[in-house]
PDB file of C-alpha atoms in Angstrom:
ATOM      1  CA  MET W1497    -120.041 303.977 203.949  1.00 67.00           C
ATOM      2  CA  LYS W1498    -119.479 307.874 204.357  1.00 80.00           C
ATOM      3  CA  THR W1499    -117.248 309.690 207.058  1.00 88.00           C
ATOM      4  CA  LYS W1500    -119.535 311.325 209.345  1.00 92.00           C
ATOM      5  CA  VAL W1501    -118.754 314.423 210.558  1.00 96.00           C
ATOM      6  CA  LEU W1502    -120.202 316.883 213.058  1.00 96.00           C
ATOM      7  CA  ILE W1503    -118.978 320.828 213.010  1.00 97.00           C
ATOM      8  CA  VAL W1504    -119.442 322.704 216.145  1.00 96.00           C
ATOM      9  CA  GLU W1505    -118.949 326.827 215.097  1.00 95.00           C
ATOM     10  CA  ASP W1506    -121.280 329.180 216.070  1.00 92.00           C
ATOM     11  CA  GLU W1507    -120.075 331.596 213.291  1.00 93.00           C
ATOM     12  CA  LYS W1508    -122.323 330.510 210.417  1.00 94.00           C
ATOM     13  CA  GLN W1509    -120.219 331.552 207.390  1.00 94.00           C
ATOM     14  CA  MET W1510    -117.841 329.867 208.645  1.00 93.00           C
ATOM     15  CA  LEU W1511    -119.600 326.853 209.739  1.00 95.00           C
ATOM     16  CA  ASP W1512    -121.494 327.322 206.108  1.00 95.00           C
ATOM     17  CA  SER W1513    -118.035 327.434 204.051  1.00 95.00           C
ATOM     18  CA  MET W1514    -116.309 324.124 206.404  1.00 95.00           C
ATOM     19  CA  LYS W1515    -119.762 322.197 205.996  1.00 95.00           C
ATOM     20  CA  GLN W1516    -119.964 322.657 201.404  1.00 95.00           C
ATOM     21  CA  TYR W1517    -116.273 321.877 201.014  1.00 95.00           C
ATOM     22  CA  LEU W1518    -116.484 318.639 203.011  1.00 95.00           C
ATOM     23  CA  GLU W1519    -119.774 317.597 202.073  1.00 95.00           C
ATOM     24  CA  GLN W1520    -118.093 317.990 198.014  1.00 94.00           C
ATOM     25  CA  GLU W1521    -115.200 315.971 199.215  1.00 92.00           C
ATOM     26  CA  GLY W1522    -117.765 313.369 200.195  1.00 93.00           C
ATOM     27  CA  ILE W1523    -118.251 313.499 203.755  1.00 93.00           C
ATOM     28  CA  GLN W1524    -121.114 313.599 205.256  1.00 94.00           C
ATOM     29  CA  VAL W1525    -121.654 316.355 207.495  1.00 95.00           C
ATOM     30  CA  GLN W1526    -123.963 317.631 210.743  1.00 95.00           C
ATOM     31  CA  THR W1527    -123.647 321.141 212.370  1.00 96.00           C
ATOM     32  CA  ALA W1528    -124.482 322.607 215.292  1.00 95.00           C
ATOM     33  CA  MET W1529    -124.154 325.978 216.697  1.00 95.00           C
ATOM     34  CA  ASP W1530    -123.853 325.876 220.465  1.00 93.00           C
ATOM     35  CA  GLY W1531    -122.793 323.474 222.808  1.00 91.00           C
ATOM     36  CA  LEU W1532    -126.011 321.938 224.313  1.00 92.00           C
ATOM     37  CA  GLU W1533    -127.277 320.974 220.365  1.00 93.00           C
ATOM     38  CA  ALA W1534    -123.975 319.759 219.876  1.00 93.00           C
ATOM     39  CA  MET W1535    -123.956 317.395 223.099  1.00 92.00           C
ATOM     40  CA  HIS W1536    -127.548 316.228 221.252  1.00 92.00           C
ATOM     41  CA  ILE W1537    -126.437 315.379 217.859  1.00 93.00           C
ATOM     42  CA  ALA W1538    -123.372 313.588 219.048  1.00 92.00           C
ATOM     43  CA  GLN W1539    -125.203 311.238 220.991  1.00 88.00           C
ATOM     44  CA  THR W1540    -127.819 310.317 218.719  1.00 88.00           C
ATOM     45  CA  ALA W1541    -125.426 310.596 215.293  1.00 89.00           C
ATOM     46  CA  ASN W1542    -122.245 308.910 216.450  1.00 87.00           C
ATOM     47  CA  PRO W1543    -120.115 310.986 214.390  1.00 92.00           C
ATOM     48  CA  ASP W1544    -116.545 309.126 213.732  1.00 91.00           C
ATOM     49  CA  VAL W1545    -114.879 312.879 214.073  1.00 94.00           C
ATOM     50  CA  VAL W1546    -116.243 316.069 216.057  1.00 96.00           C
ATOM     51  CA  VAL W1547    -114.611 319.011 215.007  1.00 96.00           C
ATOM     52  CA  LEU W1548    -115.019 321.604 217.705  1.00 95.00           C
ATOM     53  CA  ASP W1549    -114.778 325.350 218.446  1.00 92.00           C
ATOM     54  CA  TRP W1550    -113.252 326.282 221.471  1.00 87.00           C
ATOM     55  CA  MET W1551    -115.464 329.480 222.165  1.00 87.00           C
ATOM     56  CA  LEU W1552    -119.206 328.455 222.398  1.00 89.00           C
ATOM     57  CA  PRO W1553    -123.082 329.808 223.221  1.00 88.00           C
ATOM     58  CA  GLY W1554    -124.749 327.509 225.932  1.00 84.00           C
ATOM     59  CA  LYS W1555    -121.917 325.134 226.621  1.00 87.00           C
ATOM     60  CA  SER W1556    -118.197 325.870 226.315  1.00 88.00           C
ATOM     61  CA  GLY W1557    -116.254 323.886 223.787  1.00 88.00           C
ATOM     62  CA  ILE W1558    -114.680 322.321 226.842  1.00 87.00           C
ATOM     63  CA  GLU W1559    -117.323 321.075 228.266  1.00 89.00           C
ATOM     64  CA  VAL W1560    -118.515 319.209 225.503  1.00 91.00           C
ATOM     65  CA  CYS W1561    -114.505 318.289 224.968  1.00 90.00           C
ATOM     66  CA  ARG W1562    -115.250 316.392 228.636  1.00 85.00           C
ATOM     67  CA  GLU W1563    -118.460 315.140 228.311  1.00 87.00           C
ATOM     68  CA  LEU W1564    -117.651 313.895 224.510  1.00 88.00           C
ATOM     69  CA  ARG W1565    -114.838 311.773 226.164  1.00 82.00           C
ATOM     70  CA  GLN W1566    -116.831 310.649 228.670  1.00 78.00           C
ATOM     71  CA  THR W1567    -120.562 309.105 226.615  1.00 80.00           C
ATOM     72  CA  VAL W1568    -119.013 309.114 222.709  1.00 82.00           C
ATOM     73  CA  ASN W1569    -116.419 307.212 220.677  1.00 80.00           C
ATOM     74  CA  CYS W1570    -115.002 309.660 218.177  1.00 87.00           C
ATOM     75  CA  GLY W1571    -112.431 311.605 217.112  1.00 89.00           C
ATOM     76  CA  ILE W1572    -112.112 315.136 218.409  1.00 91.00           C
ATOM     77  CA  ILE W1573    -110.520 318.385 216.433  1.00 93.00           C
ATOM     78  CA  MET W1574    -110.565 321.687 218.873  1.00 90.00           C
ATOM     79  CA  VAL W1575    -110.703 324.553 216.578  1.00 90.00           C
ATOM     80  CA  THR W1576    -109.641 327.865 218.319  1.00 83.00           C
ATOM     81  CA  ALA W1577    -108.472 331.886 217.431  1.00 77.00           C
ATOM     82  CA  LYS W1578    -106.145 331.515 220.461  1.00 66.00           C
ATOM     83  CA  SER W1579    -102.526 330.595 219.439  1.00 62.00           C
ATOM     84  CA  GLU W1580    -100.982 330.039 223.258  1.00 60.00           C
ATOM     85  CA  GLU W1581     -99.760 326.530 224.367  1.00 58.00           C
ATOM     86  CA  SER W1582    -101.239 326.504 226.634  1.00 63.00           C
ATOM     87  CA  ASP W1583    -104.844 326.563 225.430  1.00 63.00           C
ATOM     88  CA  LYS W1584    -103.687 323.772 223.351  1.00 65.00           C
ATOM     89  CA  ILE W1585    -102.481 321.280 226.186  1.00 68.00           C
ATOM     90  CA  ILE W1586    -105.589 321.852 227.903  1.00 69.00           C
ATOM     91  CA  GLY W1587    -107.945 320.637 224.807  1.00 67.00           C
ATOM     92  CA  LEU W1588    -105.141 317.618 224.335  1.00 70.00           C
ATOM     93  CA  GLU W1589    -105.351 316.977 228.306  1.00 70.00           C
ATOM     94  CA  LEU W1590    -109.036 317.125 227.944  1.00 72.00           C
ATOM     95  CA  GLY W1591    -108.846 314.318 225.119  1.00 75.00           C
ATOM     96  CA  ALA W1592    -109.079 315.996 222.164  1.00 83.00           C
ATOM     97  CA  ASP W1593    -106.922 314.231 218.855  1.00 85.00           C
ATOM     98  CA  ASP W1594    -105.982 317.144 217.502  1.00 85.00           C
ATOM     99  CA  TYR W1595    -105.867 320.990 217.585  1.00 85.00           C
ATOM    100  CA  MET W1596    -106.431 323.824 214.743  1.00 88.00           C
ATOM    101  CA  THR W1597    -106.025 327.646 214.973  1.00 87.00           C
ATOM    102  CA  LYS W1598    -107.858 329.912 213.423  1.00 87.00           C
ATOM    103  CA  PRO W1599    -107.369 330.770 210.369  1.00 87.00           C
ATOM    104  CA  PHE W1600    -106.834 327.477 208.445  1.00 90.00           C
ATOM    105  CA  SER W1601    -107.396 326.149 204.885  1.00 93.00           C
ATOM    106  CA  LEU W1602    -110.414 324.097 204.180  1.00 94.00           C
ATOM    107  CA  ARG W1603    -107.846 321.882 202.416  1.00 93.00           C
ATOM    108  CA  GLU W1604    -105.727 321.430 205.883  1.00 93.00           C
ATOM    109  CA  LEU W1605    -109.146 320.775 207.945  1.00 94.00           C
ATOM    110  CA  THR W1606    -109.868 317.443 205.569  1.00 94.00           C
ATOM    111  CA  SER W1607    -106.272 316.248 206.051  1.00 92.00           C
ATOM    112  CA  ARG W1608    -106.307 316.424 209.504  1.00 91.00           C
ATOM    113  CA  ILE W1609    -109.833 314.717 209.573  1.00 93.00           C
ATOM    114  CA  HIS W1610    -108.738 312.437 207.629  1.00 90.00           C
ATOM    115  CA  ALA W1611    -105.454 311.785 210.173  1.00 88.00           C
ATOM    116  CA  VAL W1612    -107.518 311.417 212.983  1.00 88.00           C
ATOM    117  CA  LEU W1613    -110.225 309.202 211.447  1.00 86.00           C
ATOM    118  CA  ARG W1614    -107.111 307.110 210.538  1.00 81.00           C
ATOM    119  CA  ARG W1615    -106.084 306.922 214.479  1.00 73.00           C
ATOM    120  CA  VAL W1616    -109.073 306.050 216.043  1.00 69.00           C
ATOM    121  CA  GLN W1617    -109.959 303.817 213.584  1.00 68.00           C
ATOM    122  CA  THR W1618    -106.565 301.769 214.033  1.00 60.00           C
ATOM    123  CA  LYS W1619    -107.677 301.819 218.461  1.00 57.00           C
ATOM    124  CA  HIS W1620    -111.070 300.196 216.950  1.00 52.00           C
ATOM    125  CA  ASP W1621    -109.017 297.427 215.223  1.00 50.00           C
ATOM    126  CA  GLU W1622    -106.709 296.764 218.138  1.00 51.00           C
ATOM    127  CA  ASN W1623    -107.399 294.883 221.302  1.00 54.00           C
ATOM    128  CA  ASP W1624    -109.829 296.906 223.159  1.00 75.00           C
ATOM    129  CA  VAL W1625    -109.050 295.676 226.807  1.00 81.00           C
ATOM    130  CA  MET W1626    -105.919 294.685 228.127  1.00 85.00           C
ATOM    131  CA  GLN W1627    -104.760 292.966 231.127  1.00 86.00           C
ATOM    132  CA  ARG W1628    -101.836 293.838 232.933  1.00 88.00           C
ATOM    133  CA  GLY W1629    -101.495 292.017 236.235  1.00 85.00           C
ATOM    134  CA  ASN W1630    -104.159 293.098 238.177  1.00 87.00           C
ATOM    135  CA  LEU W1631    -104.923 295.862 235.862  1.00 90.00           C
ATOM    136  CA  ILE W1632    -107.705 295.689 233.578  1.00 89.00           C
ATOM    137  CA  ILE W1633    -107.073 298.385 230.836  1.00 90.00           C
ATOM    138  CA  ASP W1634    -110.637 298.834 228.666  1.00 86.00           C
ATOM    139  CA  GLN W1635    -109.716 301.590 225.960  1.00 80.00           C
ATOM    140  CA  ALA W1636    -113.277 301.797 224.300  1.00 72.00           C
ATOM    141  CA  ARG W1637    -115.000 302.628 227.813  1.00 74.00           C
ATOM    142  CA  TYR W1638    -111.631 304.808 228.389  1.00 78.00           C
ATOM    143  CA  LEU W1639    -112.277 302.151 232.086  1.00 84.00           C
ATOM    144  CA  VAL W1640    -109.350 301.202 233.696  1.00 90.00           C
ATOM    145  CA  THR W1641    -110.027 298.857 237.347  1.00 91.00           C
ATOM    146  CA  ARG W1642    -107.681 297.192 239.523  1.00 87.00           C
ATOM    147  CA  GLU W1643    -109.646 294.188 241.323  1.00 83.00           C
ATOM    148  CA  GLY W1644    -112.590 295.586 240.365  1.00 81.00           C
ATOM    149  CA  GLU W1645    -112.049 298.912 242.174  1.00 88.00           C
ATOM    150  CA  ILE W1646    -112.412 301.813 239.490  1.00 90.00           C
ATOM    151  CA  ILE W1647    -109.417 303.959 238.993  1.00 92.00           C
ATOM    152  CA  THR W1648    -110.449 307.668 237.953  1.00 89.00           C
ATOM    153  CA  LEU W1649    -107.863 308.583 235.259  1.00 88.00           C
ATOM    154  CA  THR W1650    -106.992 312.206 233.633  1.00 84.00           C
ATOM    155  CA  PRO W1651    -107.298 311.729 229.718  1.00 81.00           C
ATOM    156  CA  THR W1652    -103.723 312.542 229.752  1.00 82.00           C
ATOM    157  CA  GLU W1653    -103.387 309.868 232.375  1.00 88.00           C
ATOM    158  CA  PHE W1654    -105.190 307.175 230.496  1.00 88.00           C
ATOM    159  CA  LYS W1655    -103.079 308.077 227.310  1.00 86.00           C
ATOM    160  CA  LEU W1656     -99.522 307.832 229.141  1.00 90.00           C
ATOM    161  CA  LEU W1657    -101.210 304.330 230.603  1.00 92.00           C
ATOM    162  CA  ILE W1658    -102.062 303.354 227.276  1.00 90.00           C
ATOM    163  CA  ALA W1659     -98.988 304.173 225.329  1.00 88.00           C
ATOM    164  CA  LEU W1660     -96.615 302.313 227.882  1.00 91.00           C
ATOM    165  CA  ALA W1661     -99.067 299.375 228.655  1.00 91.00           C
ATOM    166  CA  SER W1662     -99.483 298.718 224.937  1.00 87.00           C
ATOM    167  CA  ARG W1663     -95.540 297.772 225.029  1.00 87.00           C
ATOM    168  CA  PRO W1664     -94.363 296.512 227.970  1.00 89.00           C
ATOM    169  CA  GLY W1665     -90.586 296.168 228.615  1.00 90.00           C
ATOM    170  CA  VAL W1666     -90.544 299.204 226.259  1.00 90.00           C
ATOM    171  CA  VAL W1667     -88.096 301.786 227.580  1.00 91.00           C
ATOM    172  CA  TYR W1668     -89.390 305.642 226.413  1.00 90.00           C
ATOM    173  CA  SER W1669     -87.563 308.700 226.568  1.00 89.00           C
ATOM    174  CA  ARG W1670     -90.027 311.173 227.599  1.00 86.00           C
ATOM    175  CA  LEU W1671     -89.925 312.773 224.632  1.00 82.00           C
ATOM    176  CA  GLN W1672     -90.579 310.000 223.004  1.00 84.00           C
ATOM    177  CA  LEU W1673     -93.570 308.719 225.642  1.00 86.00           C
ATOM    178  CA  MET W1674     -95.425 312.481 225.086  1.00 81.00           C
ATOM    179  CA  ARG W1675     -95.258 311.479 221.448  1.00 76.00           C
ATOM    180  CA  ALA W1676     -96.528 308.607 221.465  1.00 77.00           C
ATOM    181  CA  ALA W1677     -99.542 309.504 224.227  1.00 77.00           C
ATOM    182  CA  MET W1678    -100.164 312.650 223.262  1.00 69.00           C
ATOM    183  CA  GLY W1679     -99.656 311.999 219.407  1.00 61.00           C
ATOM    184  CA  GLU W1680     -97.630 314.924 218.482  1.00 52.00           C
ATOM    185  CA  GLU W1681     -94.610 317.436 220.403  1.00 46.00           C
ATOM    186  CA  LEU W1682     -95.903 320.292 222.104  1.00 52.00           C
ATOM    187  CA  ILE W1683     -92.812 322.354 223.161  1.00 46.00           C
ATOM    188  CA  ASN W1684     -92.325 322.755 227.039  1.00 53.00           C
ATOM    189  CA  TYR W1685     -94.901 319.911 227.435  1.00 58.00           C
ATOM    190  CA  GLU W1686     -92.302 317.502 228.678  1.00 60.00           C
ATOM    191  CA  ARG W1687     -91.748 319.327 231.502  1.00 65.00           C
ATOM    192  CA  THR W1688     -95.181 318.195 232.760  1.00 79.00           C
ATOM    193  CA  LEU W1689     -94.613 314.398 232.033  1.00 85.00           C
ATOM    194  CA  ASP W1690     -92.820 313.831 235.299  1.00 86.00           C
ATOM    195  CA  SER W1691     -95.700 315.023 237.444  1.00 88.00           C
ATOM    196  CA  HIS W1692     -98.292 313.044 235.419  1.00 89.00           C
ATOM    197  CA  ILE W1693     -96.171 309.894 236.092  1.00 92.00           C
ATOM    198  CA  SER W1694     -96.281 310.772 239.466  1.00 92.00           C
ATOM    199  CA  LYS W1695     -99.854 311.248 240.199  1.00 92.00           C
ATOM    200  CA  LEU W1696    -100.492 308.256 237.488  1.00 93.00           C
ATOM    201  CA  ARG W1697     -98.526 305.881 239.901  1.00 93.00           C
ATOM    202  CA  LYS W1698    -100.039 307.056 243.329  1.00 93.00           C
ATOM    203  CA  LYS W1699    -103.793 305.938 241.520  1.00 93.00           C
ATOM    204  CA  LEU W1700    -101.997 302.835 240.014  1.00 93.00           C
ATOM    205  CA  GLU W1701     -99.496 301.495 242.349  1.00 90.00           C
ATOM    206  CA  PRO W1702    -100.293 299.466 245.763  1.00 87.00           C
ATOM    207  CA  ASP W1703     -96.923 300.702 246.839  1.00 89.00           C
ATOM    208  CA  PRO W1704     -96.090 304.066 244.655  1.00 87.00           C
ATOM    209  CA  GLY W1705     -92.352 303.873 246.537  1.00 87.00           C
ATOM    210  CA  ASN W1706     -92.112 300.762 244.778  1.00 90.00           C
ATOM    211  CA  PRO W1707     -93.370 300.528 241.629  1.00 91.00           C
ATOM    212  CA  GLN W1708     -94.637 297.838 240.030  1.00 90.00           C
ATOM    213  CA  TYR W1709     -96.496 298.628 236.421  1.00 93.00           C
ATOM    214  CA  ILE W1710     -94.356 302.096 235.598  1.00 94.00           C
ATOM    215  CA  GLN W1711     -90.904 302.029 236.166  1.00 93.00           C
ATOM    216  CA  THR W1712     -88.394 304.780 235.717  1.00 93.00           C
ATOM    217  CA  VAL W1713     -85.101 303.667 233.768  1.00 91.00           C
ATOM    218  CA  TYR W1714     -82.769 306.314 235.382  1.00 90.00           C
ATOM    219  CA  GLY W1715     -81.324 307.945 232.853  1.00 86.00           C
ATOM    220  CA  PHE W1716     -83.227 307.258 230.015  1.00 89.00           C
ATOM    221  CA  GLY W1717     -86.818 307.704 230.414  1.00 90.00           C
ATOM    222  CA  TYR W1718     -90.618 304.534 231.784  1.00 93.00           C
ATOM    223  CA  ARG W1719     -91.178 301.429 231.262  1.00 93.00           C
ATOM    224  CA  PHE W1720     -94.005 299.853 232.051  1.00 93.00           C
ATOM    225  CA  GLY W1721     -93.437 296.612 234.330  1.00 89.00           C
ATOM    226  CA  ASP W1722     -92.948 293.273 231.294  1.00 73.00           C
ATOM    227  CA  ALA W1723     -93.002 290.904 234.327  1.00 60.00           C
ATOM    228  CA  LEU W1724     -96.772 291.608 234.909  1.00 59.00           C
TER     229      LEU W1724
END
């Protein structure tokens, strides 16, 4: 079965070039030129990967990314002319799987699509639901519950939880945990990790001062409690 890709780009010449190249590579392509159209197509066609421009009319790429993560199970590659690291972090924290800055080669785009697709398929092949103590973690639905109560997490918090809970007892350094959760190294992003962990503990732990789930290993990093 062909890989299905939705390209969301408001520059028609660039859109047509990407579509033509990807189709020559054997990929089934649909296109949209604004955010509203993108959401309609994504929810009806269920693409494997969405290549999503940051700046769009109707509904911004940021809004589309956030809504896709809530409604469609797909890989997301954010595309933007911006190169600031803060924009890259925002895109990944919203749930994007990868990030490309214009200009880029069409060959690189194809490579990124296949890499994201492999990561998405790996998630599908793994057990979608994990139970750790009183926590139920549903990876496919981006849903976490504790004793039946839904715990609302940001995409970054959810990725951190998955990385830790997938390997209870394994100690991650801050850099290792960032890489495991976000998929790549981001300069200076490591500095925000402690803040995300603190917020995650407040949401998950009955007693954040004495954490059962996300434990600090002083001098090393963090681990998920292996006694759960």
